[in-house]
Short mmCIF file of C-alpha atoms in Angstrom, two decimals:
data_model
loop_
_atom_site.label_atom_id
_atom_site.label_comp_id
_atom_site.label_asym_id
_atom_site.label_seq_id
_atom_site.Cartn_x
_atom_site.Cartn_y
_atom_site.Cartn_z
CA MET A 1 0.03 0.07 -0.04
CA SER A 2 1.11 3.54 -0.78
CA ILE A 3 -0.18 6.95 0.22
CA ALA A 4 -0.42 10.32 -1.44
CA ILE A 5 -0.80 13.94 -0.35
CA MET A 6 -3.26 16.24 -2.19
CA ALA A 7 -2.42 19.94 -1.75
CA CYS A 8 -4.35 23.15 -2.65
CA ARG A 9 -3.64 24.40 -6.19
CA LYS A 10 -4.23 28.04 -4.96
CA LEU A 11 -1.05 27.85 -2.96
CA ILE A 12 1.11 26.30 -5.67
CA GLY A 13 3.23 29.59 -5.73
CA LYS A 14 3.57 29.71 -1.89
CA CYS A 15 3.71 26.24 -0.51
CA ALA A 16 6.79 24.05 -0.98
CA GLY A 17 5.10 21.10 0.66
CA SER A 18 7.83 20.97 3.31
CA GLY A 19 5.38 20.97 6.22
CA CYS A 20 3.70 17.89 4.82
CA PHE A 21 6.96 16.04 4.01
CA LYS A 22 8.36 16.87 7.48
CA ALA A 23 5.33 15.49 9.23
CA TYR A 24 5.46 12.39 6.99
CA ASN A 25 9.17 11.76 7.50
CA ASN A 26 8.85 12.13 11.26
CA SER A 27 5.58 10.08 11.39
CA ASP A 28 4.13 13.10 13.10
CA LYS A 29 0.65 14.70 13.29
CA TYR A 30 -1.78 12.95 10.80
CA PHE A 31 0.99 10.58 9.65
CA SER A 32 1.43 9.16 13.09
CA ILE A 33 -0.97 6.40 12.10
CA TYR A 34 1.91 4.88 10.15
CA LYS A 35 4.46 5.08 12.92
CA ASN A 36 4.76 1.31 13.34
CA ASN A 37 4.05 0.48 9.64
CA LYS A 38 5.63 3.16 7.43
CA GLN A 39 3.90 3.40 4.10
CA GLU A 40 5.51 4.56 0.86
CA LEU A 41 4.72 8.11 -0.06
CA ALA A 42 3.99 7.70 -3.76
CA SER A 43 2.64 11.09 -4.75
CA PHE A 44 2.30 14.75 -3.90
CA PHE A 45 -0.23 16.25 -6.16
CA TYR A 46 -2.55 19.23 -6.37
CA CYS A 47 -6.39 19.29 -6.32
CA ILE A 48 -8.50 19.58 -9.36
CA GLY A 49 -8.69 23.27 -8.69
CA CYS A 50 -11.44 25.85 -8.32
CA LYS A 51 -12.68 28.25 -10.81
CA ASP A 52 -9.72 30.57 -10.11
CA THR A 53 -7.11 27.88 -10.81
CA LEU A 54 -8.47 25.54 -13.45
CA ILE A 55 -5.92 24.56 -16.10
CA GLU A 56 -6.87 23.90 -19.67
CA GLY A 57 -6.47 20.31 -20.58
CA GLU A 58 -6.18 19.01 -17.05
CA ASN A 59 -6.95 15.27 -16.92
CA TRP A 60 -8.21 14.49 -13.41
CA SER A 61 -9.11 10.92 -14.41
CA HIS A 62 -5.59 10.30 -15.59
CA LYS A 63 -4.11 11.57 -12.30
CA LEU A 64 -6.49 9.21 -10.35
CA SER A 65 -5.54 6.25 -12.55
CA GLN A 66 -1.89 6.99 -11.96
CA LEU A 67 -2.44 6.86 -8.29
CA LYS A 68 -4.21 3.56 -8.52
CA LYS A 69 -1.51 2.12 -10.81
CA ASN A 70 1.08 3.05 -8.08
CA ASN A 71 -0.93 1.25 -5.39
CA VAL A 72 -2.10 4.36 -3.60
CA LYS A 73 -4.88 3.47 -1.20
CA VAL A 74 -4.98 6.50 1.08
CA VAL A 75 -4.97 10.16 0.09
CA HIS A 76 -4.21 12.77 2.78
CA ILE A 77 -6.04 15.93 2.07
CA SER A 78 -3.53 18.68 3.13
CA ASP A 79 -4.24 21.21 5.80
CA CYS A 80 -4.01 24.07 3.18
CA ILE A 81 -7.05 22.62 1.41
CA LYS A 82 -9.01 22.56 4.64
CA ARG A 83 -8.18 26.24 5.13
CA GLU A 84 -8.54 27.46 1.58
CA CYS A 85 -11.17 25.39 -0.14
CA LYS A 86 -14.87 26.19 -0.34
CA THR A 87 -15.57 22.79 -1.90
CA TYR A 88 -13.52 20.65 0.35
CA LYS A 89 -16.22 17.95 0.51
CA LYS A 90 -16.30 17.75 -3.25
CA HIS A 91 -12.66 16.61 -3.30
CA GLU A 92 -13.31 14.11 -0.56
CA GLU A 93 -16.37 12.72 -2.46
CA ILE A 94 -14.50 12.28 -5.70
CA LEU A 95 -11.58 10.42 -3.93
CA LYS A 96 -13.91 8.17 -2.04
CA LYS A 97 -16.01 7.41 -5.18
CA GLU A 98 -12.79 6.34 -6.90
CA GLY A 99 -12.09 3.92 -4.02
CA PHE A 100 -9.49 5.88 -2.02
CA ASP A 101 -9.51 6.17 1.73
CA VAL A 102 -9.21 9.80 2.89
CA VAL A 103 -7.38 11.25 5.94
CA HIS A 104 -8.23 14.87 6.71
CA GLY A 105 -4.82 16.48 7.30
CA THR A 106 -1.18 16.37 7.08
CA HIS A 107 0.57 18.54 9.59
#
């Protein structure tokens, strides 16, 4: 089993992902659930976006199939999405519908 982190596209120019990776590497915060059974971190990717950040030609289905192909079972929705996103539940529903387990948070 592998895990992934989904971050907020709005913050792509501000966030380096270092808080998420530090928490993962230290098995801290929301990654403490893996303390005794460290899972491979297979992906750090950005959400589908909101109307302000949509990118022409984005292929969300392809992203999700890549995650599945790389044995990702759990997606951590980053703290930045919890703070910034007005449609947070939409992202969760899409991921769950595709068969992923969702953890609400990273660091």
